[in-house]
Amino acid sequence: MSEERKSNAANLEDGALYYHRFPRPGKLEIRATKPLGNPRDLALAYSPGVAFPCLAIAKDPAAAADYTSRGNLVAVVSNGTAVLGLGAIGPLASKPVMEGKAVLFKKFAGIDVFDIEVEERDVDRFVDVVAALEPTFGGINLEDIKAPECFDIEAKLRERMRIPVFHDDQHGTAIIVGAAVRNAMEIAGKRIEDVKIVASGAGAAAIACLNLLVSLGANPRNIWVSDLEGVVYKGRPVLMDRWKEPYAQETDKRTLAEVIDDADIFLGVSAGGVLKPEMVARMAPNPLILALANPNPEIMPDAAAAVRSDAMVCTGRSDFPNQVNNVLCFPYIFRGALDVSATAINEAMKLAAVEAIAKLAQEPPIDADDSKPFGPERLIPSPFDQRLVLHIAPAVARAAMETGVATRPITDWEAYLDGLNRFVFRSGLLMKPIIAKAKQIAKRVVLCEGEDERVLRAVQIAVEDGIARPILVGRPSVVESRLERFRLKIRPGVDFELINPLDDPRYRDYVDLYFSLVGRRGITPDAARTMVRTNSTVIGALALRRGEADAMLCGLDGRFKRHLRDISQVVGLAPGVSALSTLSLLLLSEGAYFLADTSVQEDPSAPAIAEMTKLAVRHVRQFGVEPAVALLSHSNFGTSDGESPRKMREALGLILEDQPDLHVDGEMQGDSALSRLVRDLAMPRSRLSGAANLLMFPNLDAANIALTLLKEVASGLHVGPMLMGTARPAHILSSSATTRGVLNMIAVAAVEAGSRQ
């Protein structure tokens, strides 16, 4: 090993150990989902109140799904006999892996997990231990158990248990391989019934992959298997078992090299380097190579490409395209199974997952980090594609219902899909009415950074969903080449309008208008002409000012203040507004909060705070939320008499003069704003009856620090900032906005445009 690789390995080891140890050991904790803040809560959570759900479950065991967490709880169970690439390191040493599996379940599918490490190698005793846990869990995920024992363990548990039992090392890998094969055969123009498959390795994953490929239509007579003893043939006396036997061939060939000729698919679940370049050269045209050994594949992708440019290659590694990673499916298969209280995960449910993954890979990616279009380098989706749960879980749930293993079938599919959407895109609940309104009015929204990948992907979705009529500022050649590169279906002049900054027939009119607005602010005619050629924010703002668009978005490139200057100069202030300000929506697990002003006014006066509160209230109501406003300060209802508290008190008076029925109070501290119990101790007769959802800050420092801290510490999702006070709807996006963030703001801008009209 080179010195550089040794150094990288040492750094990885140090980093991994630190990650697992600090700030507290391990990767999991248990949190309560119900309050326990007073004697009544205690009486409901435990004795005597807890007796009532106990009796309800005793009467009807299915009621456990209504009164306990069992319906969303999975056990990840291992005896540590085949841990990753580490071998039989034992159950205790496997615990970090099982905790990691639990984290993946929670992160990707919202499923809670207890990891259970069992010190038992005897098959029947292990099965007894796991089967006895059925009252606790809604499903069992077997993990890192060596073959052939894993086959018997899973089969016996499935016979004994009335909840899903799923050995991910077998079936998770098989499902993703099945999706890759599906798409590779489509690209190659081959039928799975006709292809020759050669497998290296005959362990749990390999056999499961082959069995699933047979379910997909592969002919067992076309499948050749090689393991440590060479080719699996009929009559072989050593290393044979009943799981390999269906793939034993009548042949005198004994090595992988002898059976690889004209193979359409190579399935490697064995060891690094076993597939040689000269073997690849003898495979059929457009071969699929699944080199899944980790960390070193059976052949490296560059080595395969050197002898076969037509080869499609999948590995188990994240640093190459087409990563076969079990996280692509196991969280979502369990999500679908749990959501219908399935008694098993059967073959139909696995095949449904295969089809869902394969189809998703063919859709345009929505994330800039997953930019490869469907093709040889994108046979399967990225493990981080947020749409996986939206495709796989419903497909699995439907298959469970159709095959009779669902005990609580889904009756309202619209509500179910909406719930999945809200899990994936936490903005979904609040954005739903905004998106619905945007679809009804279909306003023209100009996006100033029209060449940006995030914009193009957001526009693809906006067009498909009818959220807006987009107008992009960008050079046609650049926009069209990027649409082609990202395999997006939208086209200029058909799905969206394109303003070409280098050659637009309105150029002279734009220059004349711009100079009339800024000519006495130090801008010369030459500078005006240059700005209208080069500054996309100015171009978008001029289109908005001229009525050629209903709203505009900018800000993905460049400083916020520059965009603010251009909007101020061209779009201007709304009548009766003295200054611009911003409103940010922050979505936390505890709820949604609006914060102002997070971006513009450094130290607003009391009248300015009253004005921005009025504007913010109007925005909050567009989301279908009734504002509850807290004017924040370090003072709590008069406990301090500094400049900031006095300002917030004065602002309260001004707000009530204009909107006497508004739920607003202050000045108050943050805990008083969010907790009625805390607030009642200081001000029992507050004008707020519950937690505040619109937080008005005394200055920019306080607002921006609160926003950025909450985003980081509480993993908050930010929508905005929404610019308030402009003559026409114009918003400055954060430079870190995602595709989904851009899409959300397209809808917000469109709805604002509609409400102003």
PDB file of C-alpha atoms in Angstrom, residues 439-592:
ATOM      1  CA  LYS A 439     -51.713  25.517 -10.451  1.00  0.00           C
ATOM      2  CA  GLN A 440     -55.034  27.331 -10.649  1.00  0.00           C
ATOM      3  CA  ILE A 441     -53.580  30.647 -11.811  1.00  0.00           C
ATOM      4  CA  ALA A 442     -50.450  29.583 -13.794  1.00  0.00           C
ATOM      5  CA  LYS A 443     -48.603  32.896 -13.527  1.00  0.00           C
ATOM      6  CA  ARG A 444     -45.538  33.910 -15.549  1.00  0.00           C
ATOM      7  CA  VAL A 445     -42.414  33.688 -13.371  1.00  0.00           C
ATOM      8  CA  VAL A 446     -39.080  34.894 -14.735  1.00  0.00           C
ATOM      9  CA  LEU A 447     -36.028  33.042 -13.409  1.00  0.00           C
ATOM     10  CA  CYS A 448     -32.947  35.173 -13.865  1.00  0.00           C
ATOM     11  CA  GLU A 449     -30.361  32.374 -13.592  1.00  0.00           C
ATOM     12  CA  GLY A 450     -31.946  30.373 -16.391  1.00  0.00           C
ATOM     13  CA  GLU A 451     -28.751  28.463 -17.184  1.00  0.00           C
ATOM     14  CA  ASP A 452     -28.390  27.107 -13.629  1.00  0.00           C
ATOM     15  CA  GLU A 453     -28.980  23.381 -13.338  1.00  0.00           C
ATOM     16  CA  ARG A 454     -31.195  23.765 -10.280  1.00  0.00           C
ATOM     17  CA  VAL A 455     -33.418  26.188 -12.159  1.00  0.00           C
ATOM     18  CA  LEU A 456     -33.718  23.895 -15.168  1.00  0.00           C
ATOM     19  CA  ARG A 457     -34.670  20.933 -12.994  1.00  0.00           C
ATOM     20  CA  ALA A 458     -37.182  23.016 -11.033  1.00  0.00           C
ATOM     21  CA  VAL A 459     -38.681  24.322 -14.268  1.00  0.00           C
ATOM     22  CA  GLN A 460     -39.067  20.741 -15.524  1.00  0.00           C
ATOM     23  CA  ILE A 461     -41.217  19.946 -12.472  1.00  0.00           C
ATOM     24  CA  ALA A 462     -43.056  23.282 -12.581  1.00  0.00           C
ATOM     25  CA  VAL A 463     -44.030  22.665 -16.207  1.00  0.00           C
ATOM     26  CA  GLU A 464     -45.055  19.035 -15.608  1.00  0.00           C
ATOM     27  CA  ASP A 465     -47.169  20.005 -12.589  1.00  0.00           C
ATOM     28  CA  GLY A 466     -48.572  23.193 -14.140  1.00  0.00           C
ATOM     29  CA  ILE A 467     -47.285  25.363 -11.285  1.00  0.00           C
ATOM     30  CA  ALA A 468     -46.228  28.332 -13.445  1.00  0.00           C
ATOM     31  CA  ARG A 469     -45.383  29.512 -16.931  1.00  0.00           C
ATOM     32  CA  PRO A 470     -41.619  29.937 -16.635  1.00  0.00           C
ATOM     33  CA  ILE A 471     -39.543  32.588 -18.391  1.00  0.00           C
ATOM     34  CA  LEU A 472     -35.785  31.957 -18.304  1.00  0.00           C
ATOM     35  CA  VAL A 473     -32.974  34.436 -18.818  1.00  0.00           C
ATOM     36  CA  GLY A 474     -30.155  32.594 -20.561  1.00  0.00           C
ATOM     37  CA  ARG A 475     -28.180  31.987 -23.715  1.00  0.00           C
ATOM     38  CA  PRO A 476     -30.089  29.553 -25.945  1.00  0.00           C
ATOM     39  CA  SER A 477     -27.048  27.431 -26.811  1.00  0.00           C
ATOM     40  CA  VAL A 478     -26.110  27.000 -23.146  1.00  0.00           C
ATOM     41  CA  VAL A 479     -29.659  26.273 -22.009  1.00  0.00           C
ATOM     42  CA  GLU A 480     -30.272  23.727 -24.769  1.00  0.00           C
ATOM     43  CA  SER A 481     -26.953  21.940 -24.216  1.00  0.00           C
ATOM     44  CA  ARG A 482     -27.669  21.623 -20.497  1.00  0.00           C
ATOM     45  CA  LEU A 483     -31.184  20.379 -21.104  1.00  0.00           C
ATOM     46  CA  GLU A 484     -29.653  17.740 -23.352  1.00  0.00           C
ATOM     47  CA  ARG A 485     -26.940  16.862 -20.840  1.00  0.00           C
ATOM     48  CA  PHE A 486     -29.389  16.458 -17.964  1.00  0.00           C
ATOM     49  CA  ARG A 487     -31.924  14.626 -20.154  1.00  0.00           C
ATOM     50  CA  LEU A 488     -34.666  17.128 -19.334  1.00  0.00           C
ATOM     51  CA  LYS A 489     -37.711  17.066 -21.589  1.00  0.00           C
ATOM     52  CA  ILE A 490     -38.669  20.746 -21.528  1.00  0.00           C
ATOM     53  CA  ARG A 491     -37.875  22.860 -24.588  1.00  0.00           C
ATOM     54  CA  PRO A 492     -37.590  26.642 -25.085  1.00  0.00           C
ATOM     55  CA  GLY A 493     -40.421  28.176 -27.029  1.00  0.00           C
ATOM     56  CA  VAL A 494     -42.647  25.213 -26.173  1.00  0.00           C
ATOM     57  CA  ASP A 495     -42.541  24.739 -22.408  1.00  0.00           C
ATOM     58  CA  PHE A 496     -40.971  28.027 -21.396  1.00  0.00           C
ATOM     59  CA  GLU A 497     -40.048  31.420 -22.826  1.00  0.00           C
ATOM     60  CA  LEU A 498     -36.375  32.304 -23.134  1.00  0.00           C
ATOM     61  CA  ILE A 499     -34.916  35.800 -22.907  1.00  0.00           C
ATOM     62  CA  ASN A 500     -31.559  35.793 -24.694  1.00  0.00           C
ATOM     63  CA  PRO A 501     -29.381  38.492 -23.090  1.00  0.00           C
ATOM     64  CA  LEU A 502     -27.135  38.588 -26.179  1.00  0.00           C
ATOM     65  CA  ASP A 503     -29.864  38.996 -28.785  1.00  0.00           C
ATOM     66  CA  ASP A 504     -33.361  40.026 -27.745  1.00  0.00           C
ATOM     67  CA  PRO A 505     -35.559  42.274 -29.930  1.00  0.00           C
ATOM     68  CA  ARG A 506     -36.562  44.244 -26.838  1.00  0.00           C
ATOM     69  CA  TYR A 507     -32.967  45.173 -26.008  1.00  0.00           C
ATOM     70  CA  ARG A 508     -33.234  48.884 -26.930  1.00  0.00           C
ATOM     71  CA  ASP A 509     -36.512  49.240 -25.040  1.00  0.00           C
ATOM     72  CA  TYR A 510     -34.947  47.562 -22.011  1.00  0.00           C
ATOM     73  CA  VAL A 511     -31.948  49.918 -22.144  1.00  0.00           C
ATOM     74  CA  ASP A 512     -34.133  52.999 -22.438  1.00  0.00           C
ATOM     75  CA  LEU A 513     -36.292  51.932 -19.500  1.00  0.00           C
ATOM     76  CA  TYR A 514     -33.292  51.012 -17.363  1.00  0.00           C
ATOM     77  CA  PHE A 515     -31.504  54.299 -18.042  1.00  0.00           C
ATOM     78  CA  SER A 516     -34.666  56.261 -17.245  1.00  0.00           C
ATOM     79  CA  LEU A 517     -34.712  54.565 -13.833  1.00  0.00           C
ATOM     80  CA  VAL A 518     -31.007  54.755 -12.896  1.00  0.00           C
ATOM     81  CA  GLY A 519     -29.603  57.478 -15.141  1.00  0.00           C
ATOM     82  CA  ARG A 520     -29.337  59.917 -12.259  1.00  0.00           C
ATOM     83  CA  ARG A 521     -27.719  57.361  -9.963  1.00  0.00           C
ATOM     84  CA  GLY A 522     -24.282  57.333 -11.555  1.00  0.00           C
ATOM     85  CA  ILE A 523     -25.115  54.977 -14.436  1.00  0.00           C
ATOM     86  CA  THR A 524     -24.033  56.195 -17.883  1.00  0.00           C
ATOM     87  CA  PRO A 525     -25.768  55.166 -21.132  1.00  0.00           C
ATOM     88  CA  ASP A 526     -22.851  52.840 -21.954  1.00  0.00           C
ATOM     89  CA  ALA A 527     -23.031  51.277 -18.511  1.00  0.00           C
ATOM     90  CA  ALA A 528     -26.781  50.837 -18.946  1.00  0.00           C
ATOM     91  CA  ARG A 529     -26.268  49.017 -22.241  1.00  0.00           C
ATOM     92  CA  THR A 530     -23.673  46.738 -20.618  1.00  0.00           C
ATOM     93  CA  MET A 531     -25.936  45.969 -17.657  1.00  0.00           C
ATOM     94  CA  VAL A 532     -28.819  44.974 -19.926  1.00  0.00           C
ATOM     95  CA  ARG A 533     -26.486  42.612 -21.786  1.00  0.00           C
ATOM     96  CA  THR A 534     -24.755  41.053 -18.780  1.00  0.00           C
ATOM     97  CA  ASN A 535     -26.860  41.403 -15.614  1.00  0.00           C
ATOM     98  CA  SER A 536     -29.601  38.780 -15.623  1.00  0.00           C
ATOM     99  CA  THR A 537     -31.242  40.234 -12.502  1.00  0.00           C
ATOM    100  CA  VAL A 538     -31.615  43.589 -14.239  1.00  0.00           C
ATOM    101  CA  ILE A 539     -33.052  41.842 -17.314  1.00  0.00           C
ATOM    102  CA  GLY A 540     -35.573  39.884 -15.243  1.00  0.00           C
ATOM    103  CA  ALA A 541     -36.534  42.967 -13.249  1.00  0.00           C
ATOM    104  CA  LEU A 542     -37.109  44.965 -16.457  1.00  0.00           C
ATOM    105  CA  ALA A 543     -39.328  42.192 -17.841  1.00  0.00           C
ATOM    106  CA  LEU A 544     -41.303  42.306 -14.592  1.00  0.00           C
ATOM    107  CA  ARG A 545     -41.534  46.095 -14.644  1.00  0.00           C
ATOM    108  CA  ARG A 546     -42.781  46.079 -18.253  1.00  0.00           C
ATOM    109  CA  GLY A 547     -45.514  43.574 -17.405  1.00  0.00           C
ATOM    110  CA  GLU A 548     -43.958  40.752 -19.442  1.00  0.00           C
ATOM    111  CA  ALA A 549     -43.779  38.618 -16.289  1.00  0.00           C
ATOM    112  CA  ASP A 550     -45.900  38.412 -13.146  1.00  0.00           C
ATOM    113  CA  ALA A 551     -43.071  37.617 -10.705  1.00  0.00           C
ATOM    114  CA  MET A 552     -39.315  37.088 -10.654  1.00  0.00           C
ATOM    115  CA  LEU A 553     -36.686  35.003  -8.872  1.00  0.00           C
ATOM    116  CA  CYS A 554     -32.943  35.667  -8.747  1.00  0.00           C
ATOM    117  CA  GLY A 555     -30.043  35.223  -6.347  1.00  0.00           C
ATOM    118  CA  LEU A 556     -28.502  31.823  -7.077  1.00  0.00           C
ATOM    119  CA  ASP A 557     -25.347  33.539  -8.296  1.00  0.00           C
ATOM    120  CA  GLY A 558     -23.784  36.612  -6.699  1.00  0.00           C
ATOM    121  CA  ARG A 559     -24.232  38.585  -3.503  1.00  0.00           C
ATOM    122  CA  PHE A 560     -27.624  39.257  -1.957  1.00  0.00           C
ATOM    123  CA  LYS A 561     -26.982  43.022  -1.755  1.00  0.00           C
ATOM    124  CA  ARG A 562     -26.313  43.309  -5.487  1.00  0.00           C
ATOM    125  CA  HIS A 563     -29.601  41.614  -6.332  1.00  0.00           C
ATOM    126  CA  LEU A 564     -31.374  43.770  -3.742  1.00  0.00           C
ATOM    127  CA  ARG A 565     -29.949  46.917  -5.320  1.00  0.00           C
ATOM    128  CA  ASP A 566     -31.099  45.925  -8.806  1.00  0.00           C
ATOM    129  CA  ILE A 567     -34.606  45.031  -7.628  1.00  0.00           C
ATOM    130  CA  SER A 568     -34.876  48.244  -5.617  1.00  0.00           C
ATOM    131  CA  GLN A 569     -33.835  50.358  -8.602  1.00  0.00           C
ATOM    132  CA  VAL A 570     -35.958  48.651 -11.247  1.00  0.00           C
ATOM    133  CA  VAL A 571     -38.972  47.100  -9.512  1.00  0.00           C
ATOM    134  CA  GLY A 572     -39.195  49.626  -6.696  1.00  0.00           C
ATOM    135  CA  LEU A 573     -41.338  49.784  -3.571  1.00  0.00           C
ATOM    136  CA  ALA A 574     -45.029  49.028  -3.295  1.00  0.00           C
ATOM    137  CA  PRO A 575     -47.291  52.006  -2.551  1.00  0.00           C
ATOM    138  CA  GLY A 576     -47.224  52.911   1.123  1.00  0.00           C
ATOM    139  CA  VAL A 577     -44.106  50.847   1.862  1.00  0.00           C
ATOM    140  CA  SER A 578     -41.044  52.669   3.159  1.00  0.00           C
ATOM    141  CA  ALA A 579     -38.421  49.889   2.987  1.00  0.00           C
ATOM    142  CA  LEU A 580     -37.876  46.320   1.811  1.00  0.00           C
ATOM    143  CA  SER A 581     -37.572  43.424   4.256  1.00  0.00           C
ATOM    144  CA  THR A 582     -37.534  39.628   4.141  1.00  0.00           C
ATOM    145  CA  LEU A 583     -39.516  36.785   5.637  1.00  0.00           C
ATOM    146  CA  SER A 584     -38.051  33.289   6.078  1.00  0.00           C
ATOM    147  CA  LEU A 585     -40.022  30.103   6.651  1.00  0.00           C
ATOM    148  CA  LEU A 586     -38.232  27.517   8.761  1.00  0.00           C
ATOM    149  CA  LEU A 587     -39.661  23.989   8.969  1.00  0.00           C
ATOM    150  CA  LEU A 588     -38.614  22.053  12.057  1.00  0.00           C
ATOM    151  CA  SER A 589     -39.755  18.715  13.420  1.00  0.00           C
ATOM    152  CA  GLU A 590     -41.672  20.688  16.073  1.00  0.00           C
ATOM    153  CA  GLY A 591     -43.515  22.833  13.525  1.00  0.00           C
ATOM    154  CA  ALA A 592     -43.263  25.706  11.059  1.00  0.00           C
TER     155      ALA A 592
END
